[in-house]
Amino acid sequence: MSEERPQRAGPAEAVVETRSRPSIVWLIPVIAALVGGFVAWRAFSERGPEITITLASAEGLEAGKTEIKYKDVAVGLVENVELAEDLSGVVVHARMVKSAERWLTDRTRFWVVKPRVAGGQVSGLGTLLSGSYIGVDPVTEGARARSFVALEEAPLVTMSEEGRHFTLR
C-alpha cells in the first residue's frame, strides 16, 4: 500500500478590497483648513483702511500701542512709525476701523493729544496715565484721502461743534 501524503496547500492568498470613499481620518484636517480659511477671510474682510499721518515728532507714540481716538472711542491703531525720507519729521502708518472709510477726507484733521500747559490753559491731563494718542476731527465732505499732515496742537473748534466757522483774510 502506498501511503499518500496529504498535499499541503501553499500560503493563503490575501484578498484586497479597495474602498471607494476616503478614510474618516482625513475629515479632521479638512475641517481645520475650512475653519482656518474662514477666520483668515473674516479678518481680512473686516480690516479698515490704512492711512499715513505726517508729524513733526513722534514724542509719546508707539507702534502697536498708540490709538487714534474720536470722542474717547478708539477708531484706529498706529502700526508703524518711521522717519520721513527728508528727515523733516516722522510718518505714522495706522490702520483705521472699517467704518472710518467714509470720513477720511482731505478736510479730516489729526493731532497728538498729550498733556500740555500753555498760557494758563491745561489740556490732555487724561494722557498722564494712559499715554499719548492721536485725536481726529472727522469730516465727511471733501475728496477721499489716505495721507494727512497732523496739526501741531489740537484745534480750538472741531467740525462736530455747533456754531459758525469763519476764515479771516
PDB file of C-alpha atoms in Angstrom:
ATOM      1  CA  MET A   1       0.000   0.000   0.000  1.00  0.00           C
ATOM      2  CA  SER A   2       1.252   3.172  -0.790  1.00  0.00           C
ATOM      3  CA  GLU A   3       0.679   5.893   1.523  1.00  0.00           C
ATOM      4  CA  GLU A   4      -0.190   9.129   0.004  1.00  0.00           C
ATOM      5  CA  ARG A   5       0.869  12.159   1.718  1.00  0.00           C
ATOM      6  CA  PRO A   6      -1.689  14.849   2.007  1.00  0.00           C
ATOM      7  CA  GLN A   7      -0.762  17.737  -0.189  1.00  0.00           C
ATOM      8  CA  ARG A   8      -0.104  20.918   1.539  1.00  0.00           C
ATOM      9  CA  ALA A   9      -1.688  23.970   0.189  1.00  0.00           C
ATOM     10  CA  GLY A  10       0.537  26.988  -0.401  1.00  0.00           C
ATOM     11  CA  PRO A  11       0.209  30.123   1.570  1.00  0.00           C
ATOM     12  CA  ALA A  12      -3.250  31.569   1.539  1.00  0.00           C
ATOM     13  CA  GLU A  13      -3.659  34.394  -0.874  1.00  0.00           C
ATOM     14  CA  ALA A  14      -4.707  37.708   0.549  1.00  0.00           C
ATOM     15  CA  VAL A  15      -7.837  39.274  -0.735  1.00  0.00           C
ATOM     16  CA  VAL A  16      -7.514  43.036  -1.208  1.00  0.00           C
ATOM     17  CA  GLU A  17     -10.633  45.120  -1.133  1.00  0.00           C
ATOM     18  CA  THR A  18     -10.486  48.720  -2.321  1.00  0.00           C
ATOM     19  CA  ARG A  19     -12.671  51.388  -0.830  1.00  0.00           C
ATOM     20  CA  SER A  20     -14.342  53.943  -2.966  1.00  0.00           C
ATOM     21  CA  ARG A  21     -14.579  56.543  -0.166  1.00  0.00           C
ATOM     22  CA  PRO A  22     -11.750  58.318   1.685  1.00  0.00           C
ATOM     23  CA  SER A  23     -10.918  57.473   5.250  1.00  0.00           C
ATOM     24  CA  ILE A  24     -12.650  59.393   8.015  1.00  0.00           C
ATOM     25  CA  VAL A  25      -9.208  60.399   9.318  1.00  0.00           C
ATOM     26  CA  TRP A  26      -8.972  62.982   6.521  1.00  0.00           C
ATOM     27  CA  LEU A  27     -12.075  64.742   7.805  1.00  0.00           C
ATOM     28  CA  ILE A  28     -10.206  66.462  10.677  1.00  0.00           C
ATOM     29  CA  PRO A  29      -7.587  68.276   8.513  1.00  0.00           C
ATOM     30  CA  VAL A  30     -10.256  69.288   6.017  1.00  0.00           C
ATOM     31  CA  ILE A  31     -12.403  70.822   8.771  1.00  0.00           C
ATOM     32  CA  ALA A  32      -9.340  72.572  10.269  1.00  0.00           C
ATOM     33  CA  ALA A  33      -8.454  74.026   6.852  1.00  0.00           C
ATOM     34  CA  LEU A  34     -12.009  75.279   6.332  1.00  0.00           C
ATOM     35  CA  VAL A  35     -12.139  76.917   9.777  1.00  0.00           C
ATOM     36  CA  GLY A  36      -8.699  78.492   9.259  1.00  0.00           C
ATOM     37  CA  GLY A  37      -9.725  79.799   5.845  1.00  0.00           C
ATOM     38  CA  PHE A  38     -12.922  81.299   7.260  1.00  0.00           C
ATOM     39  CA  VAL A  39     -11.058  83.033  10.101  1.00  0.00           C
ATOM     40  CA  ALA A  40      -8.473  84.456   7.671  1.00  0.00           C
ATOM     41  CA  TRP A  41     -11.182  85.654   5.261  1.00  0.00           C
ATOM     42  CA  ARG A  42     -13.130  87.301   8.068  1.00  0.00           C
ATOM     43  CA  ALA A  43     -10.060  89.073   9.476  1.00  0.00           C
ATOM     44  CA  PHE A  44      -9.123  90.330   6.023  1.00  0.00           C
ATOM     45  CA  SER A  45     -12.642  91.465   5.132  1.00  0.00           C
ATOM     46  CA  GLU A  46     -13.051  93.407   8.391  1.00  0.00           C
ATOM     47  CA  ARG A  47      -9.789  95.325   8.031  1.00  0.00           C
ATOM     48  CA  GLY A  48     -10.171  99.050   7.728  1.00  0.00           C
ATOM     49  CA  PRO A  49      -8.204 101.412   5.519  1.00  0.00           C
ATOM     50  CA  GLU A  50      -4.517 102.130   6.097  1.00  0.00           C
ATOM     51  CA  ILE A  51      -3.560 105.792   6.356  1.00  0.00           C
ATOM     52  CA  THR A  52      -0.366 107.800   6.788  1.00  0.00           C
ATOM     53  CA  ILE A  53      -0.043 110.819   9.039  1.00  0.00           C
ATOM     54  CA  THR A  54       2.970 113.117   8.838  1.00  0.00           C
ATOM     55  CA  LEU A  55       4.027 114.624  12.184  1.00  0.00           C
ATOM     56  CA  ALA A  56       6.840 116.900  13.347  1.00  0.00           C
ATOM     57  CA  SER A  57       7.799 114.483  16.131  1.00  0.00           C
ATOM     58  CA  ALA A  58       6.901 111.001  17.339  1.00  0.00           C
ATOM     59  CA  GLU A  59       7.020 112.009  21.010  1.00  0.00           C
ATOM     60  CA  GLY A  60       4.817 109.650  23.007  1.00  0.00           C
ATOM     61  CA  LEU A  61       3.814 107.469  20.046  1.00  0.00           C
ATOM     62  CA  GLU A  62       4.469 103.718  19.954  1.00  0.00           C
ATOM     63  CA  ALA A  63       3.723 101.299  17.153  1.00  0.00           C
ATOM     64  CA  GLY A  64       1.119  98.747  18.155  1.00  0.00           C
ATOM     65  CA  LYS A  65       0.066 100.685  21.267  1.00  0.00           C
ATOM     66  CA  THR A  66      -0.919 104.236  20.326  1.00  0.00           C
ATOM     67  CA  GLU A  67      -4.576 104.560  19.405  1.00  0.00           C
ATOM     68  CA  ILE A  68      -6.404 107.031  17.217  1.00  0.00           C
ATOM     69  CA  LYS A  69      -9.470 108.269  19.080  1.00  0.00           C
ATOM     70  CA  TYR A  70     -12.591 110.286  18.410  1.00  0.00           C
ATOM     71  CA  LYS A  71     -14.669 111.235  21.455  1.00  0.00           C
ATOM     72  CA  ASP A  72     -12.644 108.737  23.544  1.00  0.00           C
ATOM     73  CA  VAL A  73     -13.550 105.859  21.212  1.00  0.00           C
ATOM     74  CA  ALA A  74     -10.682 104.037  19.515  1.00  0.00           C
ATOM     75  CA  VAL A  75     -11.109 104.299  15.735  1.00  0.00           C
ATOM     76  CA  GLY A  76      -7.597 103.264  14.706  1.00  0.00           C
ATOM     77  CA  LEU A  77      -4.219 101.956  15.815  1.00  0.00           C
ATOM     78  CA  VAL A  78      -0.694 103.060  14.932  1.00  0.00           C
ATOM     79  CA  GLU A  79       1.055 100.150  13.191  1.00  0.00           C
ATOM     80  CA  ASN A  80       4.399 101.698  12.292  1.00  0.00           C
ATOM     81  CA  VAL A  81       6.387 104.886  12.981  1.00  0.00           C
ATOM     82  CA  GLU A  82       9.289 105.848  10.728  1.00  0.00           C
ATOM     83  CA  LEU A  83      11.353 108.858   9.777  1.00  0.00           C
ATOM     84  CA  ALA A  84      10.318 110.878   6.737  1.00  0.00           C
ATOM     85  CA  GLU A  85      12.565 110.480   3.690  1.00  0.00           C
ATOM     86  CA  ASP A  86      13.860 114.060   4.002  1.00  0.00           C
ATOM     87  CA  LEU A  87      14.274 113.689   7.819  1.00  0.00           C
ATOM     88  CA  SER A  88      11.948 116.653   8.392  1.00  0.00           C
ATOM     89  CA  GLY A  89       9.565 114.695  10.604  1.00  0.00           C
ATOM     90  CA  VAL A  90       8.016 111.299  11.094  1.00  0.00           C
ATOM     91  CA  VAL A  91       5.475 109.301   9.143  1.00  0.00           C
ATOM     92  CA  VAL A  92       2.938 107.250  11.065  1.00  0.00           C
ATOM     93  CA  HIS A  93       1.229 104.323   9.348  1.00  0.00           C
ATOM     94  CA  ALA A  94      -2.083 103.495  11.010  1.00  0.00           C
ATOM     95  CA  ARG A  95      -4.955 101.081  10.425  1.00  0.00           C
ATOM     96  CA  MET A  96      -8.419 102.560  10.915  1.00  0.00           C
ATOM     97  CA  VAL A  97     -11.635 100.704  11.703  1.00  0.00           C
ATOM     98  CA  LYS A  98     -13.672  99.726   8.669  1.00  0.00           C
ATOM     99  CA  SER A  99     -16.446 102.240   9.387  1.00  0.00           C
ATOM    100  CA  ALA A 100     -13.932 105.117   9.197  1.00  0.00           C
ATOM    101  CA  GLU A 101     -13.736 104.828   5.409  1.00  0.00           C
ATOM    102  CA  ARG A 102     -16.468 107.403   4.795  1.00  0.00           C
ATOM    103  CA  TRP A 103     -14.922 110.232   6.835  1.00  0.00           C
ATOM    104  CA  LEU A 104     -11.323 110.014   5.699  1.00  0.00           C
ATOM    105  CA  THR A 105     -11.370 113.110   3.509  1.00  0.00           C
ATOM    106  CA  ASP A 106      -8.929 115.904   2.720  1.00  0.00           C
ATOM    107  CA  ARG A 107     -10.652 118.019   5.398  1.00  0.00           C
ATOM    108  CA  THR A 108     -10.204 115.487   8.235  1.00  0.00           C
ATOM    109  CA  ARG A 109      -7.676 116.675  10.819  1.00  0.00           C
ATOM    110  CA  PHE A 110      -5.339 114.744  13.134  1.00  0.00           C
ATOM    111  CA  TRP A 111      -3.196 115.855  16.086  1.00  0.00           C
ATOM    112  CA  VAL A 112      -1.321 114.282  19.000  1.00  0.00           C
ATOM    113  CA  VAL A 113      -3.084 114.554  22.357  1.00  0.00           C
ATOM    114  CA  LYS A 114      -0.626 114.798  25.233  1.00  0.00           C
ATOM    115  CA  PRO A 115      -0.501 116.775  28.486  1.00  0.00           C
ATOM    116  CA  ARG A 116       0.047 120.488  27.815  1.00  0.00           C
ATOM    117  CA  VAL A 117       0.255 123.562  29.973  1.00  0.00           C
ATOM    118  CA  ALA A 118       0.365 126.764  27.950  1.00  0.00           C
ATOM    119  CA  GLY A 119      -0.954 130.268  28.516  1.00  0.00           C
ATOM    120  CA  GLY A 120      -2.892 129.342  31.621  1.00  0.00           C
ATOM    121  CA  GLN A 121      -4.611 126.539  29.738  1.00  0.00           C
ATOM    122  CA  VAL A 122      -4.187 122.899  30.767  1.00  0.00           C
ATOM    123  CA  SER A 123      -5.151 120.126  28.336  1.00  0.00           C
ATOM    124  CA  GLY A 124      -4.655 116.398  27.888  1.00  0.00           C
ATOM    125  CA  LEU A 125      -4.467 115.513  31.576  1.00  0.00           C
ATOM    126  CA  GLY A 126      -6.090 112.142  30.882  1.00  0.00           C
ATOM    127  CA  THR A 127      -2.979 111.101  28.958  1.00  0.00           C
ATOM    128  CA  LEU A 128      -0.764 111.258  32.064  1.00  0.00           C
ATOM    129  CA  LEU A 129      -1.706 107.675  32.947  1.00  0.00           C
ATOM    130  CA  SER A 130      -2.852 106.230  29.622  1.00  0.00           C
ATOM    131  CA  GLY A 131      -0.224 107.759  27.349  1.00  0.00           C
ATOM    132  CA  SER A 132      -0.495 109.961  24.297  1.00  0.00           C
ATOM    133  CA  TYR A 133      -2.915 109.221  21.495  1.00  0.00           C
ATOM    134  CA  ILE A 134      -3.820 110.729  18.152  1.00  0.00           C
ATOM    135  CA  GLY A 135      -7.025 112.746  18.077  1.00  0.00           C
ATOM    136  CA  VAL A 136      -9.143 113.054  14.958  1.00  0.00           C
ATOM    137  CA  ASP A 137     -11.735 115.554  13.761  1.00  0.00           C
ATOM    138  CA  PRO A 138     -13.673 113.596  11.102  1.00  0.00           C
ATOM    139  CA  VAL A 139     -15.292 115.390   8.181  1.00  0.00           C
ATOM    140  CA  THR A 140     -17.494 113.588   5.662  1.00  0.00           C
ATOM    141  CA  GLU A 141     -17.383 116.322   2.998  1.00  0.00           C
ATOM    142  CA  GLY A 142     -14.416 116.562   0.669  1.00  0.00           C
ATOM    143  CA  ALA A 143     -12.290 114.331  -1.510  1.00  0.00           C
ATOM    144  CA  ARG A 144     -11.229 110.917  -0.209  1.00  0.00           C
ATOM    145  CA  ALA A 145      -7.701 110.894   1.226  1.00  0.00           C
ATOM    146  CA  ARG A 146      -5.265 108.419   2.795  1.00  0.00           C
ATOM    147  CA  SER A 147      -2.385 110.804   3.581  1.00  0.00           C
ATOM    148  CA  PHE A 148      -2.630 113.550   6.186  1.00  0.00           C
ATOM    149  CA  VAL A 149      -0.447 116.196   7.827  1.00  0.00           C
ATOM    150  CA  ALA A 150      -1.121 116.454  11.557  1.00  0.00           C
ATOM    151  CA  LEU A 151      -1.758 119.728  13.335  1.00  0.00           C
ATOM    152  CA  GLU A 152       0.836 120.850  15.887  1.00  0.00           C
ATOM    153  CA  GLU A 153      -1.871 121.452  18.520  1.00  0.00           C
ATOM    154  CA  ALA A 154      -5.471 120.419  18.995  1.00  0.00           C
ATOM    155  CA  PRO A 155      -7.911 122.678  17.129  1.00  0.00           C
ATOM    156  CA  LEU A 156      -9.874 125.140  19.238  1.00  0.00           C
ATOM    157  CA  VAL A 157     -13.092 124.342  17.377  1.00  0.00           C
ATOM    158  CA  THR A 158     -13.923 120.998  15.779  1.00  0.00           C
ATOM    159  CA  MET A 159     -16.368 120.361  12.967  1.00  0.00           C
ATOM    160  CA  SER A 160     -18.722 118.466  15.273  1.00  0.00           C
ATOM    161  CA  GLU A 161     -19.329 121.508  17.478  1.00  0.00           C
ATOM    162  CA  GLU A 162     -22.269 123.711  16.710  1.00  0.00           C
ATOM    163  CA  GLY A 163     -21.688 127.303  15.727  1.00  0.00           C
ATOM    164  CA  ARG A 164     -20.232 129.204  12.822  1.00  0.00           C
ATOM    165  CA  HIS A 165     -16.820 128.842  11.363  1.00  0.00           C
ATOM    166  CA  PHE A 166     -15.155 131.902   9.809  1.00  0.00           C
ATOM    167  CA  THR A 167     -11.992 132.247   7.797  1.00  0.00           C
ATOM    168  CA  LEU A 168     -10.342 135.657   8.236  1.00  0.00           C
ATOM    169  CA  ARG A 169      -8.272 137.078   5.433  1.00  0.00           C
TER     170      ARG A 169
END
